[in-house]
mmCIF file of C-alpha atoms in Angstrom:
data_model
loop_
_atom_site.group_PDB
_atom_site.id
_atom_site.type_symbol
_atom_site.label_atom_id
_atom_site.label_comp_id
_atom_site.label_asym_id
_atom_site.label_seq_id
_atom_site.Cartn_x
_atom_site.Cartn_y
_atom_site.Cartn_z
ATOM 1 C CA MET A 1 118.029 80.268 115.662
ATOM 2 C CA SER A 2 116.306 84.053 115.790
ATOM 3 C CA LYS A 3 117.311 86.732 119.006
ATOM 4 C CA ALA A 4 115.101 87.822 121.660
ATOM 5 C CA TYR A 5 114.368 91.465 120.469
ATOM 6 C CA ILE A 6 112.408 92.814 123.910
ATOM 7 C CA VAL A 7 112.527 90.655 126.673
ATOM 8 C CA CYS A 8 110.445 90.733 130.180
ATOM 9 C CA ARG A 9 111.174 89.647 133.150
ATOM 10 C CA ASP A 10 109.403 90.228 135.997
ATOM 11 C CA VAL A 11 106.619 92.325 135.050
ATOM 12 C CA ARG A 12 104.172 93.658 136.851
ATOM 13 C CA LYS A 13 102.026 96.749 137.376
ATOM 14 C CA ARG A 14 98.958 97.441 140.014
ATOM 15 C CA PHE A 15 96.680 99.910 139.241
ATOM 16 C CA GLY A 16 95.195 100.865 142.653
ATOM 17 C CA GLU A 17 94.617 97.308 144.491
ATOM 18 C CA HIS A 18 94.797 95.010 141.503
ATOM 19 C CA GLU A 19 97.808 94.312 140.118
ATOM 20 C CA VAL A 20 97.279 93.469 136.661
ATOM 21 C CA LEU A 21 100.979 92.568 135.218
ATOM 22 C CA LYS A 22 101.675 89.264 137.819
ATOM 23 C CA GLY A 23 105.324 88.679 137.348
ATOM 24 C CA VAL A 24 105.005 88.128 133.890
ATOM 25 C CA SER A 25 108.107 86.972 131.963
ATOM 26 C CA THR A 26 109.295 85.801 128.262
ATOM 27 C CA GLU A 27 110.800 86.593 125.111
ATOM 28 C CA PHE A 28 110.043 87.919 121.538
ATOM 29 C CA GLN A 29 111.607 86.543 118.867
ATOM 30 C CA THR A 30 112.932 88.797 116.139
ATOM 31 C CA GLY A 31 110.525 87.118 113.031
ATOM 32 C CA GLN A 32 108.247 85.485 114.932
ATOM 33 C CA VAL A 33 104.737 86.582 115.154
ATOM 34 C CA THR A 34 103.612 86.315 118.360
ATOM 35 C CA VAL A 35 99.822 86.461 120.023
ATOM 36 C CA ILE A 36 98.882 87.073 123.337
ATOM 37 C CA ILE A 37 96.036 85.570 125.022
ATOM 38 C CA GLY A 38 93.692 85.900 127.908
ATOM 39 C CA ALA A 39 90.327 87.020 129.332
ATOM 40 C CA SER A 40 89.416 90.468 129.166
ATOM 41 C CA GLY A 41 91.071 92.796 132.474
ATOM 42 C CA SER A 42 94.335 90.346 131.805
ATOM 43 C CA GLY A 43 96.589 92.621 131.110
ATOM 44 C CA LYS A 44 97.228 91.680 127.359
ATOM 45 C CA SER A 45 96.598 95.446 126.581
ATOM 46 C CA THR A 46 99.246 96.802 129.281
ATOM 47 C CA LEU A 47 101.549 94.536 128.630
ATOM 48 C CA LEU A 48 101.956 95.819 125.109
ATOM 49 C CA ARG A 49 101.897 99.723 126.537
ATOM 50 C CA ALA A 50 104.345 98.620 128.848
ATOM 51 C CA ILE A 51 106.521 97.545 125.814
ATOM 52 C CA ASN A 52 105.816 100.963 124.429
ATOM 53 C CA ARG A 53 106.396 102.350 127.935
ATOM 54 C CA LEU A 54 103.245 104.205 126.670
ATOM 55 C CA GLU A 55 102.500 102.804 130.552
ATOM 56 C CA PRO A 56 105.350 102.686 133.360
ATOM 57 C CA HIS A 57 105.339 98.958 134.683
ATOM 58 C CA ASP A 58 105.902 98.868 139.014
ATOM 59 C CA SER A 59 108.818 96.340 138.805
ATOM 60 C CA GLY A 60 110.765 94.545 136.944
ATOM 61 C CA SER A 61 112.509 94.966 133.594
ATOM 62 C CA ILE A 62 111.389 94.992 129.897
ATOM 63 C CA THR A 63 114.525 95.215 127.300
ATOM 64 C CA ILE A 64 114.367 96.044 124.061
ATOM 65 C CA ASP A 65 117.217 95.209 121.797
ATOM 66 C CA GLY A 66 119.392 94.569 124.909
ATOM 67 C CA VAL A 67 118.657 98.506 125.952
ATOM 68 C CA GLU A 68 116.746 98.242 129.089
ATOM 69 C CA VAL A 69 113.050 100.573 128.491
ATOM 70 C CA SER A 70 112.774 103.164 130.796
ATOM 71 C CA ASP A 71 112.231 107.509 131.224
ATOM 72 C CA ASP A 72 114.706 108.541 129.859
ATOM 73 C CA GLN A 73 113.456 110.788 126.573
ATOM 74 C CA ARG A 74 116.025 110.303 124.323
ATOM 75 C CA THR A 75 116.267 106.163 124.839
ATOM 76 C CA LEU A 76 112.385 106.164 124.646
ATOM 77 C CA GLN A 77 112.250 107.996 121.323
ATOM 78 C CA LYS A 78 114.478 105.877 120.139
ATOM 79 C CA GLN A 79 112.503 103.056 121.205
ATOM 80 C CA ARG A 80 109.291 104.020 120.052
ATOM 81 C CA SER A 81 110.714 104.727 116.615
ATOM 82 C CA GLU A 82 111.715 100.800 115.858
ATOM 83 C CA VAL A 83 108.597 100.160 118.067
ATOM 84 C CA GLY A 84 104.799 100.663 116.005
ATOM 85 C CA MET A 85 101.705 100.689 117.978
ATOM 86 C CA VAL A 86 97.771 99.666 116.010
ATOM 87 C CA PHE A 87 95.174 100.620 118.845
ATOM 88 C CA GLN A 88 92.124 99.427 118.901
ATOM 89 C CA GLN A 89 90.636 102.301 117.955
ATOM 90 C CA PHE A 90 91.978 103.789 115.212
ATOM 91 C CA ASN A 91 93.555 107.522 116.242
ATOM 92 C CA LEU A 92 94.060 108.968 113.461
ATOM 93 C CA PHE A 93 94.463 113.108 113.538
ATOM 94 C CA GLY A 94 90.809 114.233 111.621
ATOM 95 C CA HIS A 95 92.164 117.220 110.882
ATOM 96 C CA LEU A 96 94.679 115.782 108.256
ATOM 97 C CA SER A 97 94.405 113.856 105.143
ATOM 98 C CA VAL A 98 95.360 110.685 104.431
ATOM 99 C CA LEU A 99 98.519 111.260 103.219
ATOM 100 C CA ASP A 100 99.572 113.873 106.162
ATOM 101 C CA ASN A 101 99.057 111.061 108.726
ATOM 102 C CA VAL A 102 101.076 108.722 107.436
ATOM 103 C CA THR A 103 104.202 110.890 106.600
ATOM 104 C CA LEU A 104 103.679 113.275 109.832
ATOM 105 C CA ALA A 105 105.939 111.162 112.147
ATOM 106 C CA PRO A 106 108.807 110.959 109.724
ATOM 107 C CA ARG A 107 108.782 114.453 109.349
ATOM 108 C CA ARG A 108 108.753 115.528 112.339
ATOM 109 C CA ILE A 109 110.692 112.686 114.000
ATOM 110 C CA ARG A 110 113.135 111.727 111.390
ATOM 111 C CA ARG A 111 113.048 114.870 109.810
ATOM 112 C CA THR A 112 112.408 113.129 106.481
ATOM 113 C CA PRO A 113 111.955 115.804 103.625
ATOM 114 C CA ARG A 114 108.118 115.652 102.661
ATOM 115 C CA THR A 115 108.245 114.843 99.224
ATOM 116 C CA ALA A 116 110.389 111.409 100.146
ATOM 117 C CA ALA A 117 107.392 110.746 102.932
ATOM 118 C CA ASN A 118 105.361 111.314 100.574
ATOM 119 C CA GLU A 119 106.397 108.497 98.827
ATOM 120 C CA GLN A 120 106.901 106.543 101.207
ATOM 121 C CA ALA A 121 103.919 107.074 102.460
ATOM 122 C CA MET A 122 102.237 106.122 99.019
ATOM 123 C CA VAL A 123 103.779 102.892 98.959
ATOM 124 C CA LEU A 124 102.613 101.720 101.917
ATOM 125 C CA LEU A 125 99.747 103.380 101.297
ATOM 126 C CA LYS A 126 99.806 100.917 98.010
ATOM 127 C CA ARG A 127 100.987 97.956 100.744
ATOM 128 C CA VAL A 128 97.394 98.444 101.885
ATOM 129 C CA GLY A 129 95.703 98.574 99.894
ATOM 130 C CA MET A 130 94.729 102.329 100.650
ATOM 131 C CA GLN A 131 96.545 104.565 98.049
ATOM 132 C CA ASP A 132 93.427 105.814 96.110
ATOM 133 C CA HIS A 133 92.430 107.628 99.015
ATOM 134 C CA ALA A 134 95.379 109.522 100.704
ATOM 135 C CA HIS A 135 94.126 112.598 99.555
ATOM 136 C CA LYS A 136 90.431 111.920 101.587
ATOM 137 C CA TYR A 137 89.672 112.798 105.498
ATOM 138 C CA PRO A 138 89.638 110.376 108.614
ATOM 139 C CA TRP A 139 86.118 110.922 108.363
ATOM 140 C CA GLN A 140 85.739 109.550 105.312
ATOM 141 C CA LEU A 141 86.342 105.875 105.828
ATOM 142 C CA SER A 142 85.064 102.767 106.880
ATOM 143 C CA GLY A 143 86.472 101.679 110.121
ATOM 144 C CA GLY A 144 88.782 98.473 108.021
ATOM 145 C CA GLN A 145 90.189 101.766 106.004
ATOM 146 C CA GLN A 146 91.014 103.587 108.724
ATOM 147 C CA GLN A 147 92.965 100.789 110.489
ATOM 148 C CA ARG A 148 94.792 100.406 107.260
ATOM 149 C CA VAL A 149 95.480 103.485 107.196
ATOM 150 C CA ALA A 150 96.625 103.512 111.274
ATOM 151 C CA ILE A 151 98.866 100.236 110.044
ATOM 152 C CA ALA A 152 100.369 102.445 107.484
ATOM 153 C CA ARG A 153 101.307 104.966 109.806
ATOM 154 C CA ALA A 154 102.989 102.770 112.364
ATOM 155 C CA LEU A 155 104.864 101.271 109.514
ATOM 156 C CA ALA A 156 106.123 104.871 107.558
ATOM 157 C CA MET A 157 108.209 104.744 110.636
ATOM 158 C CA GLN A 158 110.405 101.685 109.711
ATOM 159 C CA PRO A 159 109.777 99.664 112.728
ATOM 160 C CA LYS A 160 111.343 96.911 113.523
ATOM 161 C CA VAL A 161 108.711 95.447 115.749
ATOM 162 C CA MET A 162 104.404 96.122 115.644
ATOM 163 C CA LEU A 163 102.658 95.515 117.841
ATOM 164 C CA PHE A 164 98.711 95.147 117.980
ATOM 165 C CA ASP A 165 96.151 95.679 120.308
ATOM 166 C CA GLU A 166 93.833 94.134 119.159
ATOM 167 C CA PRO A 167 93.634 96.218 115.968
ATOM 168 C CA THR A 168 90.000 94.168 115.284
ATOM 169 C CA SER A 169 87.976 93.962 117.695
ATOM 170 C CA ALA A 170 86.487 98.294 117.206
ATOM 171 C CA LEU A 171 85.728 96.934 113.309
ATOM 172 C CA ASP A 172 81.955 95.604 111.901
ATOM 173 C CA PRO A 173 82.703 91.638 111.231
ATOM 174 C CA GLU A 174 83.072 92.300 107.537
ATOM 175 C CA MET A 175 85.627 94.898 107.803
ATOM 176 C CA VAL A 176 87.816 92.664 110.062
ATOM 177 C CA GLN A 177 88.871 90.479 107.250
ATOM 178 C CA GLU A 178 90.577 93.187 105.053
ATOM 179 C CA VAL A 179 93.284 93.987 108.408
ATOM 180 C CA LEU A 180 93.833 89.926 108.911
ATOM 181 C CA ASP A 181 94.918 90.743 105.511
ATOM 182 C CA VAL A 182 97.115 93.510 106.012
ATOM 183 C CA MET A 183 98.617 91.462 109.063
ATOM 184 C CA ARG A 184 99.196 88.760 107.135
ATOM 185 C CA GLU A 185 100.967 89.934 104.598
ATOM 186 C CA LEU A 186 103.556 91.835 107.000
ATOM 187 C CA ALA A 187 104.030 88.246 108.748
ATOM 188 C CA ARG A 188 104.844 86.797 105.654
ATOM 189 C CA GLY A 189 107.099 89.892 105.291
ATOM 190 C CA GLY A 190 109.748 88.619 108.180
ATOM 191 C CA MET A 191 107.963 91.384 110.297
ATOM 192 C CA THR A 192 108.471 91.134 114.680
ATOM 193 C CA MET A 193 104.323 91.109 115.981
ATOM 194 C CA ILE A 194 102.946 90.959 118.876
#
């Protein structure tokens, strides 16, 4: 039996009078792919953002690998480096090349030398089918291509878990398949994904 890597207990979050997370309790197992389905506004994105502490929860607890998610900056930075997130909008840095977008966090956070970061980035870009676009800028790419770069960027930190917040919702229908193919390949490789 796989171990629960992320545990949510009675997690609550409200925005003004509107309670979005109403005592959510769930576990996410290592190596498991979990899909959260619900109506618009039902709290799917809020739960993912709470797991990564991009949106602080009001009460209850969230633990990642046994450590509670809180505002302690040292703990939070370590947790965020182990939990990659891909957003609906690609959030790539427009002034940086694809290669620099992917290597920025490993160089700044993990202090990976540029040469090693570039080598790792090229492996990841090849994995998502974007190696031929390494020196382009985000504005030169289609939406599906930008989202695949965003996935490579999240993978560059070698996370233990990937959070996907509706990664295909901003894409044209013909570009959805290329992103889903990358996600299926990650799942086959044993990546824990929510």
